[in-house]
Amino acid sequence: MVDLDVLNREQRAAAEQIRGPVLILAGAGTGKTKTVTHRIAYMIGRGVAPGNILAVTFTNKAAREMFDRVNQLLPRRRSENGEKPDRPTLCTFHSLCVRILRQHIEKLGYKRNFVIYDESEQLSAVKKILSHISAKGEKTDPKAILSLLSRYKNGGTQAAAFADESVRAMAEHIRKRYESALRACNAVDFDDLILLTLRLFKEHPDALEACRAKYRYVMVDEYQDTNAAQFELIHSLTVEHRNLCVVGDDDQSIYGWRGAEVANLLELEKHFPEVKVIKLEQNYRSTNTILAAANAVIKNNPRRRPKQLWSSKGQGNKIRLAAFVDDEEEARVVVEEIEADRLMYRVPWREQAILFRTNQQSRSLETALRKSSVRYHLVGGQSFFDRREIRDFLAYLKLFINPHDDVSLLRIANVPARGLSDVTMERLLAASQERSCSVFSAMRHTDVQAQFLPKAREAIAAFIVFVEETRAPLGAEESFSLPAWAERFLAETGYIDELRHSEKNPDTAENRVRNLKELVVTLDGKEPELRPAERLQNFLEALTLDADRKDEKETAADAVTLITMHSCKGLEYPRVHIVGLEDGLLPHSRSKVEGTMDEERRLFYVAITRAKEALTISHCGGRKKYGQLLPCHPSPFLKELPAELIEDVDEVGKQPVSVEAGKNMFAALRAALE
């Protein structure tokens, strides 16, 4: 049996409540992961079958952390037949739906090896649709269309945005074309994963019953971030056995803009009147000064479940408040303070974080960090391997290694356009399902080809010849240059020209071409004696491993973290600098129009509670936009911070340094120079 003595009184109460609906109201830094993992281990110790336990999180990182910690708590024993013991299912909403759909999606007319489109692939599909339906010279933002489409698909048809009949008609028209484009590639997007699972449950009750029988104990992390579809999914699974434990904090609900409904947590009693509510309020992260400031700010939100964070870590230093002339001075001084901390107090860069409201604010900060040669990590930058041109190229390579790789074939069959339309690919996909073979095999069937008009038939035949002729040299014994081979097929397909024409901005287009060429030259690797096919296979495998290692290195490196307030939830840093606390940035100018001031205040609360030891908040009198300095005003949220918790940086600068502090400072400087 797991030892619950390591938990505090409230955590233990939450871990021991294993049946019926439970709400664990976990404030920032109150040890919710520790509580949840001990609860899972305790359930198993009390005889609950691990295979009947499901814990759902929002990120893969959170799921991995939970999995590792549960594994450490569970005894390492093997079953009688020597197999590994059953383990609970700990995963994200999307991976849960993938598990369910991999088993049952054929009931909905898809193949089991469906591919999941990320945002870049979704945007490509939307751009393609817009190119066919937009009037000449008309410019439409594909990201805005994708956002509209997502809201529409997720049941937002009753929202004000769709009140206009013409807007509804357009959304429905784009939705149909978009779904057709995805089905042609046997693809789904992230919205589809949950929506298709809900459709499966409605149309095939046997699939729902099978899932209910398996997942008899359900836990949901970050419940305040669930949207309507996620709520419906969880409700469908738990409404009968009612063994639902949700963990969350309404004060950290900051994703309303992407559909999160804090009401799911605030109104849990509507659906589970018998729910037991347990509050976790002891914070293990921050000083009481930081927590008192956070408590004071958030209590101004009228609709919330009250809680009061406290810590046994002592009072700590006051929060420093600084005002600057403009954003460039703000960035310069913040970087100077980070360097002073490093040189005088040996605070490594990795213990410092700079938080901001909008991505645009990072420019002046990055410039100042580069000037001072301070290493930094900007969270949320797009990975090289997620770029469209790189993914397309890798799909080509995978197809030439294995032409029966449906995912890769469907991605590049008509990229660049070669007469294999969405309708053609959808029919070929259906033919491959009927014959239980790959799409490439279906293409080669003469009876399948006979079903198409001459133009489509010619396009299919030409594609088959292209694939077979391009991959033929890979099986040869004699060695040849893979980069030269790749450049040849890229030229033959016209892909490079397509890449240049697909971007309005010539610099962006050339960057894409350069990305591709940089990858092409590395194809041969360091083993020229191997056969071409083996070299290519090794290249693809090494690429995956190198991408993983690159991510690990970035995380482990000693670097200052630059991060938006939306991205920082769940993270913590010894020293935090919150910059740009100005009216119009936080709260954002949109919040006054959209009525989301409470969510902006929650965002400030989240930012404050990232700090463990020291917190600095700053604002500017002016901020540059398109080279022009525009006046700024302090955020109204600053008035909500209790005066006794704040020290003005200017006032601090005027105070004499104590003899002891001076000695320590010079000692640290001497040590740094040795």
XYZ file of C-alpha atoms in Angstrom:
674
model
C 0.000 0.000 0.000
C 1.314 3.441 -0.933
C 2.415 5.682 1.967
C 0.022 8.647 2.272
C 1.893 10.138 5.255
C 3.965 12.201 2.795
C 0.805 14.203 1.954
C -0.660 17.073 3.959
C -4.124 16.706 5.497
C -6.087 18.048 2.506
C -3.983 16.151 -0.050
C -4.530 12.932 1.902
C -8.292 13.488 2.056
C -8.307 13.914 -1.739
C -6.221 10.759 -2.286
C -8.467 8.635 -0.051
C -11.737 9.758 -1.711
C -11.691 7.180 -4.521
C -15.382 6.590 -5.255
C -18.087 8.958 -6.459
C -17.579 12.461 -7.908
C -14.750 14.537 -6.389
C -13.507 18.064 -7.139
C -9.925 18.698 -6.028
C -9.682 22.486 -6.067
C -5.909 22.817 -6.393
C -4.475 26.339 -6.144
C -1.206 27.253 -7.901
C 1.795 25.288 -6.586
C -0.216 23.202 -4.104
C 1.153 19.793 -5.148
C -1.734 18.556 -7.282
C 0.421 16.126 -9.335
C 1.728 14.534 -6.143
C -1.847 14.241 -4.859
C -3.201 12.758 -8.092
C -0.375 10.207 -8.479
C -0.710 9.066 -4.860
C -4.472 8.795 -5.367
C -3.954 6.483 -8.372
C -1.462 4.311 -6.450
C -3.817 4.238 -3.435
C -6.731 3.106 -5.633
C -4.650 0.232 -7.006
C -3.574 -0.690 -3.463
C -7.258 -0.849 -2.490
C -7.986 -3.389 -5.230
C -9.032 -1.239 -8.206
C -7.742 -2.875 -11.417
C -5.114 -0.577 -13.023
C -6.653 -1.167 -16.462
C -9.903 0.404 -15.216
C -8.214 3.715 -14.294
C -8.054 6.600 -16.767
C -6.327 9.930 -16.059
C -6.639 12.628 -18.733
C -4.320 15.650 -19.027
C -3.943 18.490 -21.548
C -0.282 18.063 -22.463
C 1.975 15.131 -23.284
C 4.532 16.511 -20.835
C 2.007 16.377 -17.966
C 0.933 12.851 -18.977
C 4.572 11.654 -19.069
C 5.330 13.200 -15.681
C 2.245 11.585 -14.176
C 3.117 8.214 -15.739
C 6.697 8.306 -14.379
C 5.593 9.278 -10.881
C 2.848 6.633 -10.722
C 5.348 3.992 -11.886
C 7.706 4.981 -9.048
C 4.900 4.507 -6.524
C 3.654 1.152 -7.828
C 5.454 -2.077 -6.830
C 7.709 -3.539 -9.536
C 6.177 -6.965 -9.912
C 5.356 -9.192 -12.850
C 2.183 -11.169 -13.346
C 2.136 -14.952 -12.951
C 2.640 -15.604 -16.698
C 5.725 -13.344 -16.768
C 4.031 -10.440 -18.580
C 4.308 -6.872 -17.335
C 1.514 -5.960 -14.914
C -1.379 -3.890 -16.160
C -0.916 -0.121 -15.868
C -3.473 2.704 -15.715
C -4.104 4.788 -18.852
C -2.522 8.238 -18.397
C -2.832 10.362 -21.540
C -4.097 13.573 -23.157
C -7.670 14.082 -24.406
C -6.451 13.749 -27.966
C -4.401 10.600 -27.419
C -7.358 9.028 -25.561
C -9.529 9.682 -28.610
C -6.826 8.320 -30.922
C -6.805 5.084 -28.860
C -10.571 4.793 -29.139
C -10.650 5.677 -32.856
C -7.810 3.292 -33.793
C -10.100 0.524 -32.528
C -13.422 1.727 -33.909
C -12.938 4.354 -36.672
C -13.713 1.878 -39.474
C -17.327 2.049 -38.272
C -17.244 5.705 -39.410
C -15.755 4.928 -42.852
C -12.092 5.743 -42.192
C -9.071 3.439 -42.340
C -7.356 2.629 -39.051
C -4.038 4.135 -40.143
C -5.532 7.654 -40.402
C -3.103 10.564 -40.146
C -3.609 13.554 -37.817
C -3.119 16.999 -39.377
C -1.336 19.660 -37.345
C -2.015 23.383 -37.748
C 0.391 23.861 -40.684
C -1.247 21.024 -42.607
C -4.718 22.341 -41.773
C -3.694 25.774 -43.052
C -2.436 24.221 -46.285
C -5.817 22.541 -46.787
C -7.674 25.827 -46.088
C -5.383 27.803 -48.444
C -6.113 25.282 -51.188
C -9.875 25.674 -50.686
C -9.638 29.479 -50.622
C -7.645 29.496 -53.866
C -10.628 27.822 -55.555
C -13.462 29.834 -54.032
C -11.974 33.341 -53.541
C -12.518 36.035 -56.127
C -9.445 37.181 -58.042
C -7.423 39.665 -55.982
C -9.455 38.927 -52.839
C -7.277 38.358 -49.755
C -8.604 36.121 -46.975
C -6.624 35.173 -43.873
C -6.520 31.341 -43.778
C -5.781 31.400 -40.022
C -8.966 33.377 -39.377
C -10.933 30.927 -41.545
C -9.419 27.969 -39.675
C -10.338 29.552 -36.335
C -13.904 30.203 -37.585
C -14.092 26.618 -38.843
C -12.908 25.246 -35.507
C -15.546 27.230 -33.584
C -18.223 26.111 -36.038
C -17.221 22.438 -35.843
C -17.109 22.535 -32.047
C -20.761 23.439 -31.785
C -20.452 27.200 -31.949
C -23.226 27.389 -34.551
C -25.425 29.262 -32.063
C -22.737 31.883 -31.357
C -23.206 35.509 -32.421
C -20.566 35.077 -35.147
C -22.924 32.720 -36.988
C -26.131 34.729 -36.525
C -25.782 36.059 -40.074
C -27.201 33.501 -42.521
C -24.518 34.253 -45.138
C -21.723 33.634 -42.596
C -23.347 30.334 -41.570
C -23.696 29.318 -45.214
C -20.049 30.169 -45.918
C -18.870 28.256 -42.823
C -20.923 25.224 -43.846
C -19.615 25.380 -47.436
C -15.973 25.598 -46.291
C -16.546 22.874 -43.689
C -17.803 20.441 -46.360
C -14.878 21.152 -48.700
C -12.405 20.993 -45.826
C -13.758 17.651 -44.591
C -13.655 16.289 -48.153
C -10.009 17.394 -48.481
C -9.087 15.659 -45.228
C -11.022 12.477 -46.010
C -9.225 12.264 -49.351
C -5.987 11.971 -47.357
C -7.508 9.640 -44.720
C -6.740 12.493 -42.327
C -8.408 14.068 -39.306
C -7.511 17.235 -37.401
C -7.357 17.766 -33.641
C -10.970 18.936 -33.431
C -12.062 15.820 -35.318
C -10.429 13.473 -32.817
C -12.925 14.421 -30.106
C -15.871 15.135 -32.427
C -15.485 11.783 -34.229
C -15.281 10.002 -30.868
C -18.529 11.694 -29.771
C -20.117 10.735 -33.094
C -18.906 7.166 -32.586
C -20.501 7.075 -29.119
C -23.824 8.399 -30.486
C -24.009 6.160 -33.567
C -22.450 3.024 -32.054
C -23.564 2.555 -28.414
C -21.595 -0.708 -28.245
C -18.339 1.293 -28.601
C -19.432 3.623 -25.753
C -20.328 0.657 -23.530
C -16.930 -0.935 -24.196
C -15.195 2.319 -23.153
C -17.353 2.695 -20.029
C -16.592 -0.908 -19.046
C -12.858 -0.275 -19.430
C -12.595 3.193 -17.861
C -14.501 2.748 -14.592
C -12.465 5.357 -12.671
C -11.845 8.623 -14.520
C -9.665 11.559 -13.475
C -9.320 14.845 -15.385
C -6.486 17.324 -14.801
C -6.845 21.099 -15.466
C -10.630 20.707 -15.602
C -11.134 24.489 -15.843
C -9.604 24.303 -19.347
C -12.123 21.816 -20.788
C -14.379 22.934 -23.653
C -17.918 21.794 -24.468
C -16.813 18.755 -26.523
C -14.324 17.578 -23.870
C -16.982 17.994 -21.182
C -19.420 15.897 -23.237
C -16.785 13.198 -23.763
C -16.020 12.911 -20.032
C -19.705 13.109 -19.121
C -20.515 10.275 -21.572
C -17.872 8.039 -19.979
C -18.776 8.748 -16.328
C -22.497 9.531 -16.141
C -23.381 5.929 -15.148
C -20.605 4.807 -12.749
C -20.038 8.431 -11.521
C -16.467 7.695 -10.400
C -15.180 11.038 -11.678
C -12.379 13.009 -10.039
C -11.638 16.421 -11.554
C -8.635 18.520 -10.564
C -8.487 22.199 -11.374
C -8.383 25.838 -10.363
C -10.931 28.312 -11.708
C -8.447 31.122 -10.880
C -6.134 29.718 -13.578
C -8.738 29.482 -16.351
C -6.998 31.518 -19.092
C -7.988 29.768 -22.317
C -11.508 31.120 -22.914
C -10.350 32.408 -26.329
C -9.872 28.824 -27.496
C -13.167 27.511 -26.155
C -12.389 26.617 -22.524
C -15.452 26.987 -20.312
C -14.686 27.757 -16.667
C -18.382 27.021 -15.982
C -17.553 23.302 -16.332
C -15.692 23.607 -13.010
C -17.817 26.301 -11.358
C -21.083 24.458 -12.066
C -19.992 20.861 -11.485
C -22.765 20.411 -8.901
C -25.382 20.799 -11.690
C -24.300 17.471 -13.170
C -22.975 15.776 -10.023
C -24.965 17.164 -7.047
C -23.243 14.687 -4.693
C -19.733 15.938 -5.557
C -17.262 16.271 -2.663
C -15.094 19.432 -2.886
C -11.583 19.359 -1.355
C -9.422 22.531 -1.398
C -5.617 22.461 -1.643
C -4.350 25.866 -0.420
C -0.855 25.212 0.978
C 1.584 26.406 -1.688
C 5.013 24.727 -1.928
C 6.479 27.113 -4.517
C 6.419 30.777 -3.526
C 7.035 33.155 -0.623
C 4.053 34.563 1.282
C 4.646 38.043 -0.181
C 4.167 36.692 -3.708
C 1.122 34.656 -2.639
C -0.466 37.588 -0.762
C -0.145 39.725 -3.917
C -1.745 36.973 -6.027
C -4.584 36.504 -3.495
C -5.226 40.266 -3.420
C -5.456 40.519 -7.218
C -7.667 37.487 -7.847
C -10.235 38.274 -5.132
C -11.432 41.098 -7.434
C -12.979 38.482 -9.741
C -16.595 38.116 -8.587
C -17.351 34.627 -10.004
C -14.934 32.149 -8.448
C -14.575 29.457 -5.804
C -12.822 31.253 -2.924
C -9.409 29.990 -1.778
C -6.464 31.561 0.068
C -2.969 30.408 -0.849
C -0.338 30.317 1.929
C 3.175 28.994 2.326
C 5.584 27.849 5.039
C 8.473 29.421 3.081
C 8.423 32.695 5.016
C 7.644 36.258 3.966
C 10.416 36.758 1.405
C 11.455 39.941 -0.398
C 9.012 42.610 -1.512
C 7.864 42.706 -5.134
C 9.905 45.221 -7.140
C 7.963 47.647 -9.347
C 9.782 49.575 -12.095
C 8.677 52.249 -14.594
C 10.628 52.902 -17.812
C 10.600 55.531 -20.544
C 10.045 52.970 -23.323
C 10.219 49.254 -24.128
C 13.868 49.428 -25.227
C 14.955 50.871 -21.871
C 12.789 48.263 -20.110
C 14.467 45.427 -22.041
C 17.981 46.834 -21.462
C 17.520 47.221 -17.688
C 15.877 43.792 -17.258
C 18.865 42.198 -19.024
C 21.301 44.260 -16.893
C 19.571 42.989 -13.738
C 19.768 39.388 -14.955
C 23.510 39.809 -15.594
C 24.023 41.528 -12.204
C 22.294 38.558 -10.510
C 24.583 36.155 -12.380
C 27.826 38.010 -11.600
C 27.104 39.142 -8.046
C 24.877 36.360 -6.691
C 25.755 33.472 -9.036
C 22.152 33.131 -10.236
C 22.357 31.049 -13.451
C 20.423 32.186 -16.519
C 18.109 29.141 -16.355
C 16.672 30.435 -13.048
C 15.423 33.638 -14.716
C 12.244 34.041 -16.770
C 10.787 37.042 -18.581
C 6.989 36.926 -18.985
C 4.973 39.035 -21.432
C 1.388 39.260 -22.706
C 1.905 39.227 -26.503
C 4.472 37.636 -28.817
C 5.337 41.031 -30.339
C 6.910 42.114 -27.021
C 9.752 39.619 -27.434
C 11.515 41.655 -30.156
C 13.060 44.335 -27.904
C 13.876 41.712 -25.255
C 15.627 39.433 -27.753
C 17.606 42.390 -29.126
C 18.819 43.372 -25.635
C 19.712 39.778 -24.729
C 21.703 39.341 -27.957
C 23.576 42.631 -27.419
C 24.656 41.419 -23.968
C 25.476 37.890 -25.243
C 22.937 36.382 -22.847
C 21.741 32.951 -23.940
C 17.951 32.671 -24.052
C 15.219 30.228 -25.030
C 12.048 31.596 -26.635
C 9.240 29.197 -25.779
C 6.826 28.453 -28.610
C 9.119 28.990 -31.617
C 8.325 26.696 -34.537
C 10.574 23.627 -34.811
C 12.565 23.268 -38.031
C 11.063 19.799 -38.530
C 7.504 21.122 -38.270
C 7.890 23.366 -41.316
C 5.681 22.463 -44.268
C 8.506 22.150 -46.803
C 10.485 19.825 -44.510
C 7.462 17.626 -43.811
C 6.655 17.418 -47.538
C 10.229 16.430 -48.385
C 10.358 13.779 -45.644
C 7.015 12.392 -46.877
C 8.552 12.021 -50.369
C 11.571 10.185 -48.910
C 9.368 7.854 -46.847
C 7.233 7.119 -49.905
C 10.282 6.155 -51.975
C 11.434 3.826 -49.184
C 7.923 2.335 -48.852
C 5.288 3.202 -51.509
C 2.635 1.510 -49.362
C 2.985 4.215 -46.682
C -0.499 5.706 -47.154
C 0.148 8.644 -44.823
C 3.160 9.863 -46.818
C 1.540 9.171 -50.211
C -1.663 11.030 -49.365
C 0.337 14.015 -48.113
C 2.279 14.594 -51.344
C 0.153 12.926 -54.056
C -0.927 16.323 -55.382
C 1.937 18.471 -54.032
C 2.711 20.164 -56.309
C -0.537 19.816 -58.281
C -0.370 16.953 -60.770
C -4.033 16.271 -61.552
C -4.748 14.090 -58.490
C -7.599 16.124 -57.003
C -9.163 15.614 -53.572
C -12.107 13.805 -55.183
C -9.735 11.461 -57.063
C -7.745 10.687 -53.910
C -10.945 10.137 -51.907
C -12.114 7.578 -54.498
C -8.702 5.872 -54.509
C -8.756 5.729 -50.708
C -12.227 4.131 -50.804
C -10.991 1.610 -53.398
C -8.030 0.716 -51.159
C -10.428 0.137 -48.247
C -12.663 -2.121 -50.346
C -9.666 -4.213 -51.423
C -7.866 -4.092 -48.047
C -4.702 -2.863 -49.733
C -2.568 0.290 -49.782
C -3.576 3.315 -51.869
C -0.533 2.765 -54.112
C -1.646 -0.834 -54.764
C -5.166 0.403 -55.552
C -3.705 2.923 -58.024
C -2.024 0.085 -59.913
C -5.242 -2.009 -60.222
C -6.439 -1.740 -63.831
C -10.075 -2.144 -62.760
C -9.670 0.788 -60.318
C -8.058 2.942 -63.017
C -10.945 2.081 -65.384
C -13.405 3.869 -63.039
C -11.784 7.269 -63.760
C -12.052 9.679 -66.674
C -9.089 9.691 -69.107
C -7.459 12.823 -67.572
C -7.463 11.396 -64.034
C -6.345 8.000 -65.399
C -3.333 9.646 -67.041
C -2.456 11.480 -63.820
C -2.596 8.225 -61.812
C -0.434 6.395 -64.370
C 2.098 9.244 -64.456
C 2.331 9.259 -60.656
C 2.965 5.490 -60.551
C 5.760 5.842 -63.135
C 7.264 8.788 -61.212
C 7.336 6.852 -57.889
C 8.719 3.651 -59.405
C 11.379 5.350 -61.540
C 12.509 7.660 -58.706
C 12.843 4.843 -56.155
C 14.423 2.319 -58.555
C 18.039 3.540 -58.061
C 17.713 3.094 -54.274
C 17.857 -0.693 -54.672
C 21.032 -0.558 -56.719
C 24.256 -2.028 -55.363
C 26.463 0.748 -56.708
C 26.718 3.932 -54.691
C 25.502 7.327 -55.853
C 24.896 10.786 -54.385
C 21.579 11.002 -52.530
C 21.592 14.852 -52.510
C 21.956 14.896 -56.332
C 19.186 12.289 -56.623
C 16.895 14.377 -54.366
C 17.614 17.602 -56.246
C 16.699 15.814 -59.482
C 13.279 14.610 -58.311
C 12.514 17.977 -56.639
C 13.273 19.702 -59.956
C 11.276 17.114 -61.926
C 8.190 17.604 -59.736
C 8.511 21.401 -59.804
C 8.356 21.450 -55.984
C 10.960 24.239 -55.560
C 9.060 26.488 -58.008
C 5.799 25.667 -56.210
C 7.430 26.648 -52.906
C 8.516 30.010 -54.294
C 5.075 30.744 -55.773
C 3.158 29.697 -52.636
C 4.443 32.660 -50.589
C 3.485 36.296 -51.227
C 6.690 37.475 -49.495
C 9.813 36.641 -51.589
C 12.042 36.541 -48.469
C 9.756 33.999 -46.778
C 9.762 31.919 -49.976
C 13.573 31.952 -50.193
C 13.816 30.996 -46.505
C 11.674 27.945 -47.226
C 13.824 26.980 -50.225
C 16.987 27.476 -48.126
C 15.565 25.258 -45.341
C 14.958 22.491 -47.855
C 18.369 22.761 -49.514
C 20.139 22.718 -46.151
C 18.460 19.392 -45.376
C 19.076 17.900 -48.837
C 22.862 18.300 -48.583
C 22.932 16.168 -45.394
C 21.270 13.128 -47.027
C 24.400 11.030 -47.593
C 25.342 10.862 -43.911
C 28.652 9.413 -42.737
C 28.369 5.883 -44.170
C 29.040 6.148 -47.936
C 29.791 2.404 -48.127
C 26.149 1.485 -47.438
C 23.600 0.940 -50.195
C 21.553 4.060 -51.050
C 18.331 2.630 -49.541
C 20.114 1.847 -46.260
C 21.692 5.308 -46.145
C 18.291 6.907 -46.686
C 16.659 4.739 -44.008
C 19.455 5.617 -41.544
C 19.051 9.304 -42.418
C 15.312 9.232 -41.611
C 15.869 7.382 -38.325
C 18.754 9.651 -37.258
C 16.671 12.710 -38.079
C 13.991 11.677 -35.594
C 16.560 10.961 -32.877
C 18.438 14.211 -33.528
C 15.190 16.200 -33.335
C 14.476 14.641 -29.918
C 18.009 15.333 -28.696
C 17.778 18.932 -29.951
C 14.650 19.476 -27.834
C 16.390 17.957 -24.782
C 19.461 20.177 -25.248
C 17.289 23.306 -25.507
C 15.485 22.397 -22.291
C 18.667 21.519 -20.389
C 20.790 24.504 -21.544
C 21.611 27.357 -19.180
C 19.424 30.020 -20.778
C 16.972 32.746 -19.776
C 13.370 31.762 -20.588
C 11.272 34.151 -22.685
C 7.649 33.096 -22.504
C 4.114 34.441 -22.903
C 1.785 34.429 -19.910
C -0.481 31.941 -21.680
C 2.397 29.491 -22.161
C 3.809 29.703 -18.639
C 0.985 27.955 -16.762
C 2.311 24.908 -14.928
C 5.900 26.248 -14.905
C 7.926 27.906 -12.141
C 11.141 29.937 -11.920
C 13.180 31.252 -8.956
C 13.233 34.784 -10.438
C 10.481 36.208 -12.648
C 10.307 39.507 -14.563
C 6.794 40.443 -15.727
C 7.183 43.157 -18.373
C 4.686 45.428 -20.135
C 2.087 45.808 -17.344
C 0.251 48.491 -19.306
C -3.376 49.201 -20.056
C -4.052 47.734 -23.499
C -1.503 44.947 -23.064
C -2.701 43.551 -19.712
C -5.622 43.834 -19.643
C -5.547 43.516 -23.426
C -7.473 46.176 -25.342
C -9.808 43.463 -26.722
C -10.901 42.394 -23.237
C -12.947 45.567 -22.677
C -14.876 45.003 -25.899
C -15.281 41.239 -25.425
C -16.016 41.393 -21.690
C -13.089 39.155 -20.707
C -11.522 41.366 -18.018
C -11.835 38.542 -15.441
C -9.770 36.242 -17.656
C -7.092 38.934 -18.082
C -6.905 39.253 -14.284
C -6.536 35.452 -14.036
C -3.668 35.735 -16.529
C -1.931 38.223 -14.212
C -2.559 35.861 -11.273
C -0.953 32.977 -13.205
C 2.060 35.164 -14.075
C 2.577 36.241 -10.441
C 2.382 32.676 -9.112
C 5.192 31.450 -11.404
C 7.738 33.212 -9.156
C 9.368 31.244 -6.346
C 11.732 33.741 -4.698
C 11.820 37.097 -6.468
C 9.342 38.988 -8.632
C 9.867 42.198 -10.622
C 7.007 43.925 -12.463
C 7.592 46.723 -14.974
C 5.689 49.068 -17.291
C 6.609 51.750 -19.843
C 5.587 55.322 -20.542
C 5.831 54.647 -24.286
C 6.127 51.663 -26.609
C 7.415 51.630 -30.180
C 5.082 50.535 -32.947
C 6.252 50.694 -36.588
C 9.129 52.938 -35.450
C 6.855 55.455 -33.723
C 6.769 55.864 -29.920
C 3.161 55.640 -28.700
C 2.180 56.687 -25.152
C 1.252 53.966 -22.607
C -0.515 54.009 -19.243
C 0.039 51.674 -16.275
C -2.278 48.663 -16.012
C -5.246 49.133 -13.638
C -4.263 45.743 -12.139
C -1.229 47.414 -10.520
C -3.607 49.290 -8.178
C -4.857 45.911 -6.895
C -1.419 45.025 -5.489
C -1.236 45.910 -1.732
C 1.179 48.841 -1.224
C 2.906 47.136 1.727
C 4.065 44.277 -0.546
C 5.661 46.561 -3.180
C 8.920 48.487 -3.333
C 9.549 51.079 -6.018
C 12.788 50.311 -7.859
C 13.760 54.013 -7.989
C 13.366 54.259 -4.198
C 15.387 51.072 -3.705
C 18.173 52.533 -5.862
C 18.464 55.524 -3.506
C 18.877 53.398 -0.376
C 22.467 52.806 0.837
C 23.750 49.234 0.659
C 24.526 47.695 4.075
C 28.146 46.832 4.905
C 27.325 43.099 5.002
C 25.523 43.206 1.639
C 28.451 45.140 0.129
C 30.961 42.547 1.350
C 28.880 39.699 -0.073
C 28.565 41.499 -3.407
C 32.327 42.055 -3.782
C 33.079 38.482 -2.672
C 30.721 37.139 -5.343
C 32.313 39.388 -7.989
C 35.831 38.266 -7.003
C 34.737 34.606 -7.186
C 33.193 35.149 -10.628
C 36.428 36.680 -11.963
C 38.745 33.948 -10.585
